[in-house]
Amino acid sequence: MHPWSLISPASRGIGFALARQVLRSTKVPVVATARKDLPKTRDELLKGLDVDGDRLTMLEVDVLDESSIADAATTCKEKFPSTSHNLHLAFIVPGLLFPEKSPSQINADDALLTFRTNTLGPMLMIKHFSSFLPKKSSKLNKKEVTSTEGLPPMSITAVMSARVGSISENRLGGWYSYRASKAGINQLAKTFDNHLRTSAGENAIAVALHPGTVKTGLSKEFWGHVEKEKLFEREWVAERLLDVVCKFRIERRGKCYDWDGKEVPP
C-alpha cells in the first residue's frame, strides 16, 4: 500500500504551513484543499520548495458545503485507488473564533457557524475520507512508510483542537461557542478512534491536536495579550506538530496532545 497525505484547508494559517512541511519533509503525494483561488494557493505552497510539484494536488473544498467534500473524495478515489493506496496522514484543520466574553454576547448565527466550521466540518471530512484509511487486513508498505520518510508508523487522522476545549482545565470561562466546538472536536477524535480500533486495528488511529497560540489571522487580535515566548510562528508549529504525530505509538490513540507532545486532558 502506497501512502498519501491530506491537509484541509491549506490556503492559510496552520494548514498552509503543514502542507509545506509535509511536502518538504516527506516524499508522499499531498492533497491540499482550499475554498477558492486554487492556482494561486498552489503557487504559494510550492514557492521556494525544492520538491516535485507533481506531488501536490489542489482540490476545492468548503467544509460548510458537504457536496464539495464528496466531490473531492470522488477525485481522490480515482487518483488513489484503495487497492494500492492508503491515506496515511490527514490534518483536518478548519477554524473559526467568535470570542464571546459573556453570555449576553452569544449570537445564534455566529455560534452555529462556529460549530459548522470547527466541529461539523471535520466530522463530514471524516465521513467522506475514512474509507481511504487502511483496514485491519491492510499490509502497509514498510519500504514506503519509514522514519526517514518523515511519516508516522501507522495512519493518523489529526483534527485541530485547542486547550480551551478542555473542560477540566476551564477556569476562565468565556469563548462559549469556540470552547464548546473544540470540546466537540475532542469527542469526535475519540469516537472516530473507537471506530478505527474495530475497522483498522493498529493500522490507523485518530487524535486531536492543540497547536498553541499561533500567529495567524484567527488569533491576531489576541497577540498583545500573549507572552512573547508563547506566541508561535506557524512554520515552527507545523514542524512541531508533524514531529509529534510521527513519534506517536498506538497507546496514544484517541486523545488530545499539544505541540510539545503532552496530553491535554478532556
mmCIF file of C-alpha atoms in Angstrom, residues 11-204:
data_model
loop_
_atom_site.group_PDB
_atom_site.id
_atom_site.type_symbol
_atom_site.label_atom_id
_atom_site.label_comp_id
_atom_site.label_asym_id
_atom_site.label_seq_id
_atom_site.Cartn_x
_atom_site.Cartn_y
_atom_site.Cartn_z
ATOM 1 C CA SER A 11 -4.855 28.036 1.944
ATOM 2 C CA ARG A 12 -3.642 29.927 5.024
ATOM 3 C CA GLY A 13 -2.600 29.670 8.650
ATOM 4 C CA ILE A 14 -1.558 26.381 10.192
ATOM 5 C CA GLY A 15 -2.941 24.309 7.310
ATOM 6 C CA PHE A 16 -0.783 26.213 4.820
ATOM 7 C CA ALA A 17 2.333 25.671 6.935
ATOM 8 C CA LEU A 18 1.502 21.991 7.473
ATOM 9 C CA ALA A 19 1.124 21.378 3.738
ATOM 10 C CA ARG A 20 4.513 22.945 3.056
ATOM 11 C CA GLN A 21 6.101 20.973 5.886
ATOM 12 C CA VAL A 22 4.716 17.646 4.603
ATOM 13 C CA LEU A 23 5.891 18.489 1.086
ATOM 14 C CA ARG A 24 9.326 19.433 2.413
ATOM 15 C CA SER A 25 9.924 16.545 4.828
ATOM 16 C CA THR A 26 8.271 13.571 3.092
ATOM 17 C CA LYS A 27 8.118 12.095 -0.388
ATOM 18 C CA VAL A 28 4.412 11.235 -0.430
ATOM 19 C CA PRO A 29 1.733 12.763 -2.659
ATOM 20 C CA VAL A 30 -0.082 15.616 -0.915
ATOM 21 C CA VAL A 31 -3.711 16.629 -1.417
ATOM 22 C CA ALA A 32 -4.302 20.194 -0.227
ATOM 23 C CA THR A 33 -7.687 21.914 -0.239
ATOM 24 C CA ALA A 34 -8.900 25.485 -0.487
ATOM 25 C CA ARG A 35 -12.259 27.159 -0.975
ATOM 26 C CA LYS A 36 -11.065 29.351 -3.865
ATOM 27 C CA ASP A 37 -8.034 30.564 -5.821
ATOM 28 C CA LEU A 38 -6.561 27.080 -6.205
ATOM 29 C CA PRO A 39 -3.824 28.052 -8.738
ATOM 30 C CA LYS A 40 -2.684 30.918 -6.508
ATOM 31 C CA THR A 41 -2.650 28.710 -3.409
ATOM 32 C CA ARG A 42 -0.726 26.030 -5.287
ATOM 33 C CA ASP A 43 1.933 28.531 -6.349
ATOM 34 C CA GLU A 44 2.262 29.853 -2.796
ATOM 35 C CA LEU A 45 2.523 26.353 -1.321
ATOM 36 C CA LEU A 46 5.328 25.401 -3.704
ATOM 37 C CA LYS A 47 7.181 28.730 -3.589
ATOM 38 C CA GLY A 48 10.785 28.241 -2.534
ATOM 39 C CA LEU A 49 10.463 24.469 -2.036
ATOM 40 C CA ASP A 50 12.815 22.125 -3.867
ATOM 41 C CA VAL A 51 10.176 19.460 -4.448
ATOM 42 C CA ASP A 52 8.407 17.799 -7.356
ATOM 43 C CA GLY A 53 5.315 19.913 -7.983
ATOM 44 C CA ASP A 54 3.500 16.869 -9.365
ATOM 45 C CA ARG A 55 3.264 15.580 -5.800
ATOM 46 C CA LEU A 56 0.780 18.339 -4.952
ATOM 47 C CA THR A 57 -2.890 18.051 -5.889
ATOM 48 C CA MET A 58 -5.175 21.011 -5.178
ATOM 49 C CA LEU A 59 -8.882 20.368 -4.633
ATOM 50 C CA GLU A 60 -11.720 22.784 -3.958
ATOM 51 C CA VAL A 61 -13.359 22.093 -0.592
ATOM 52 C CA ASP A 62 -15.619 24.209 1.589
ATOM 53 C CA VAL A 63 -16.344 22.400 4.859
ATOM 54 C CA LEU A 64 -19.697 24.220 5.004
ATOM 55 C CA ASP A 65 -20.692 22.501 1.740
ATOM 56 C CA GLU A 66 -20.829 18.712 2.001
ATOM 57 C CA SER A 67 -21.139 18.296 -1.771
ATOM 58 C CA SER A 68 -17.692 19.864 -2.223
ATOM 59 C CA ILE A 69 -16.255 17.371 0.279
ATOM 60 C CA ALA A 70 -17.939 14.481 -1.521
ATOM 61 C CA ASP A 71 -16.619 15.688 -4.894
ATOM 62 C CA ALA A 72 -13.079 15.912 -3.521
ATOM 63 C CA ALA A 73 -13.336 12.380 -2.137
ATOM 64 C CA THR A 74 -14.511 11.116 -5.525
ATOM 65 C CA THR A 75 -11.475 12.686 -7.191
ATOM 66 C CA CYS A 76 -9.190 11.065 -4.632
ATOM 67 C CA LYS A 77 -10.770 7.654 -5.261
ATOM 68 C CA GLU A 78 -9.741 7.952 -8.898
ATOM 69 C CA LYS A 79 -6.255 9.213 -8.087
ATOM 70 C CA PHE A 80 -5.527 6.916 -5.136
ATOM 71 C CA PRO A 81 -7.388 3.599 -5.576
ATOM 72 C CA SER A 82 -7.862 1.775 -2.272
ATOM 73 C CA THR A 83 -6.461 -1.435 -3.713
ATOM 74 C CA SER A 84 -2.990 0.099 -3.852
ATOM 75 C CA HIS A 85 -3.029 3.293 -1.740
ATOM 76 C CA ASN A 86 -3.978 4.420 1.736
ATOM 77 C CA LEU A 87 -4.441 7.805 3.368
ATOM 78 C CA HIS A 88 -1.540 7.716 5.793
ATOM 79 C CA LEU A 89 -1.555 11.233 7.211
ATOM 80 C CA ALA A 90 -4.508 13.621 7.390
ATOM 81 C CA PHE A 91 -4.595 17.029 9.047
ATOM 82 C CA ILE A 92 -8.150 18.410 9.190
ATOM 83 C CA VAL A 93 -7.799 21.953 10.478
ATOM 84 C CA PRO A 94 -10.667 24.391 9.715
ATOM 85 C CA GLY A 95 -11.086 27.070 12.374
ATOM 86 C CA LEU A 96 -13.313 29.993 13.295
ATOM 87 C CA LEU A 97 -13.491 32.062 16.503
ATOM 88 C CA PHE A 98 -16.044 34.470 17.950
ATOM 89 C CA PRO A 99 -14.679 35.413 21.409
ATOM 90 C CA GLU A 100 -17.827 35.895 23.487
ATOM 91 C CA LYS A 101 -16.798 37.270 26.895
ATOM 92 C CA SER A 102 -20.237 36.939 28.489
ATOM 93 C CA PRO A 103 -23.493 35.072 27.773
ATOM 94 C CA SER A 104 -25.052 38.315 26.514
ATOM 95 C CA GLN A 105 -22.584 38.348 23.609
ATOM 96 C CA ILE A 106 -23.635 34.943 22.267
ATOM 97 C CA ASN A 107 -25.099 35.304 18.785
ATOM 98 C CA ALA A 108 -27.013 32.286 17.486
ATOM 99 C CA ASP A 109 -25.878 32.663 13.868
ATOM 100 C CA ASP A 110 -22.229 33.137 14.850
ATOM 101 C CA ALA A 111 -22.354 30.179 17.227
ATOM 102 C CA LEU A 112 -23.934 27.975 14.579
ATOM 103 C CA LEU A 113 -21.279 28.991 12.059
ATOM 104 C CA THR A 114 -18.590 28.169 14.636
ATOM 105 C CA PHE A 115 -19.939 24.658 15.145
ATOM 106 C CA ARG A 116 -20.433 24.097 11.422
ATOM 107 C CA THR A 117 -16.840 25.135 10.741
ATOM 108 C CA ASN A 118 -14.932 23.775 13.738
ATOM 109 C CA THR A 119 -16.856 20.592 14.525
ATOM 110 C CA LEU A 120 -19.305 19.546 11.825
ATOM 111 C CA GLY A 121 -16.825 20.348 9.028
ATOM 112 C CA PRO A 122 -14.194 17.889 10.313
ATOM 113 C CA MET A 123 -16.970 15.380 11.012
ATOM 114 C CA LEU A 124 -18.053 15.496 7.364
ATOM 115 C CA MET A 125 -14.440 15.243 6.201
ATOM 116 C CA ILE A 126 -14.104 12.064 8.258
ATOM 117 C CA LYS A 127 -17.386 10.777 6.807
ATOM 118 C CA HIS A 128 -16.126 11.058 3.227
ATOM 119 C CA PHE A 129 -12.417 10.285 3.697
ATOM 120 C CA SER A 130 -12.452 7.492 6.289
ATOM 121 C CA SER A 131 -12.801 4.902 3.516
ATOM 122 C CA PHE A 132 -9.256 5.769 2.392
ATOM 123 C CA LEU A 133 -7.754 4.589 5.678
ATOM 124 C CA PRO A 134 -6.173 1.129 5.971
ATOM 125 C CA LYS A 135 -8.134 -1.855 7.248
ATOM 126 C CA LYS A 136 -7.043 -4.448 9.750
ATOM 127 C CA SER A 137 -6.057 -6.681 6.862
ATOM 128 C CA SER A 138 -4.036 -3.968 5.083
ATOM 129 C CA LYS A 139 -0.333 -4.587 4.633
ATOM 130 C CA LEU A 140 1.412 -1.241 4.953
ATOM 131 C CA ASN A 141 4.396 -0.895 2.644
ATOM 132 C CA LYS A 142 7.295 -0.732 5.091
ATOM 133 C CA LYS A 143 9.586 0.469 2.318
ATOM 134 C CA GLU A 144 7.310 3.467 1.825
ATOM 135 C CA VAL A 145 6.437 4.140 5.479
ATOM 136 C CA THR A 146 9.696 4.617 7.370
ATOM 137 C CA SER A 147 11.028 7.146 9.822
ATOM 138 C CA THR A 148 13.332 8.503 7.112
ATOM 139 C CA GLU A 149 10.274 9.368 5.024
ATOM 140 C CA GLY A 150 9.037 11.643 7.821
ATOM 141 C CA LEU A 151 5.841 9.633 8.347
ATOM 142 C CA PRO A 152 4.301 8.064 11.456
ATOM 143 C CA PRO A 153 4.401 4.259 11.857
ATOM 144 C CA MET A 154 0.624 3.997 11.422
ATOM 145 C CA SER A 155 -2.025 6.009 9.587
ATOM 146 C CA ILE A 156 -3.036 9.086 11.599
ATOM 147 C CA THR A 157 -6.053 11.336 11.227
ATOM 148 C CA ALA A 158 -5.485 14.514 13.223
ATOM 149 C CA VAL A 159 -8.201 17.096 13.862
ATOM 150 C CA MET A 160 -7.421 20.556 15.203
ATOM 151 C CA SER A 161 -8.470 21.167 18.782
ATOM 152 C CA ALA A 162 -7.430 23.800 21.343
ATOM 153 C CA ARG A 163 -6.551 23.792 25.022
ATOM 154 C CA VAL A 164 -9.652 25.874 25.719
ATOM 155 C CA GLY A 165 -11.669 22.843 24.610
ATOM 156 C CA SER A 166 -10.575 21.051 27.781
ATOM 157 C CA ILE A 167 -13.472 21.028 30.245
ATOM 158 C CA SER A 168 -11.322 20.065 33.232
ATOM 159 C CA GLU A 169 -8.892 22.955 32.595
ATOM 160 C CA ASN A 170 -11.573 25.607 32.024
ATOM 161 C CA ARG A 171 -11.016 28.109 34.844
ATOM 162 C CA LEU A 172 -11.601 31.388 32.999
ATOM 163 C CA GLY A 173 -14.863 30.890 31.109
ATOM 164 C CA GLY A 174 -15.773 32.948 28.047
ATOM 165 C CA TRP A 175 -15.415 31.983 24.399
ATOM 166 C CA TYR A 176 -18.592 29.906 24.684
ATOM 167 C CA SER A 177 -19.057 28.725 21.116
ATOM 168 C CA TYR A 178 -15.331 28.203 20.429
ATOM 169 C CA ARG A 179 -14.724 26.261 23.657
ATOM 170 C CA ALA A 180 -17.772 24.078 23.072
ATOM 171 C CA SER A 181 -16.852 23.428 19.428
ATOM 172 C CA LYS A 182 -13.342 22.327 20.424
ATOM 173 C CA ALA A 183 -14.645 20.121 23.229
ATOM 174 C CA GLY A 184 -16.764 18.554 20.491
ATOM 175 C CA ILE A 185 -13.643 18.023 18.364
ATOM 176 C CA ASN A 186 -12.035 16.086 21.218
ATOM 177 C CA GLN A 187 -15.111 13.871 21.404
ATOM 178 C CA LEU A 188 -15.036 13.439 17.626
ATOM 179 C CA ALA A 189 -11.420 12.264 17.735
ATOM 180 C CA LYS A 190 -12.196 9.770 20.494
ATOM 181 C CA THR A 191 -15.352 8.455 18.833
ATOM 182 C CA PHE A 192 -13.693 8.070 15.440
ATOM 183 C CA ASP A 193 -10.711 6.356 17.028
ATOM 184 C CA ASN A 194 -13.077 3.852 18.656
ATOM 185 C CA HIS A 195 -14.350 3.082 15.163
ATOM 186 C CA LEU A 196 -10.786 2.652 13.898
ATOM 187 C CA ARG A 197 -9.990 0.215 16.715
ATOM 188 C CA THR A 198 -12.518 -2.104 15.107
ATOM 189 C CA SER A 199 -12.007 -1.352 11.426
ATOM 190 C CA ALA A 200 -8.252 -0.780 11.297
ATOM 191 C CA GLY A 201 -6.824 -2.216 14.491
ATOM 192 C CA GLU A 202 -3.305 -0.873 14.949
ATOM 193 C CA ASN A 203 -3.019 0.304 11.338
ATOM 194 C CA ALA A 204 -4.827 3.621 11.941
#
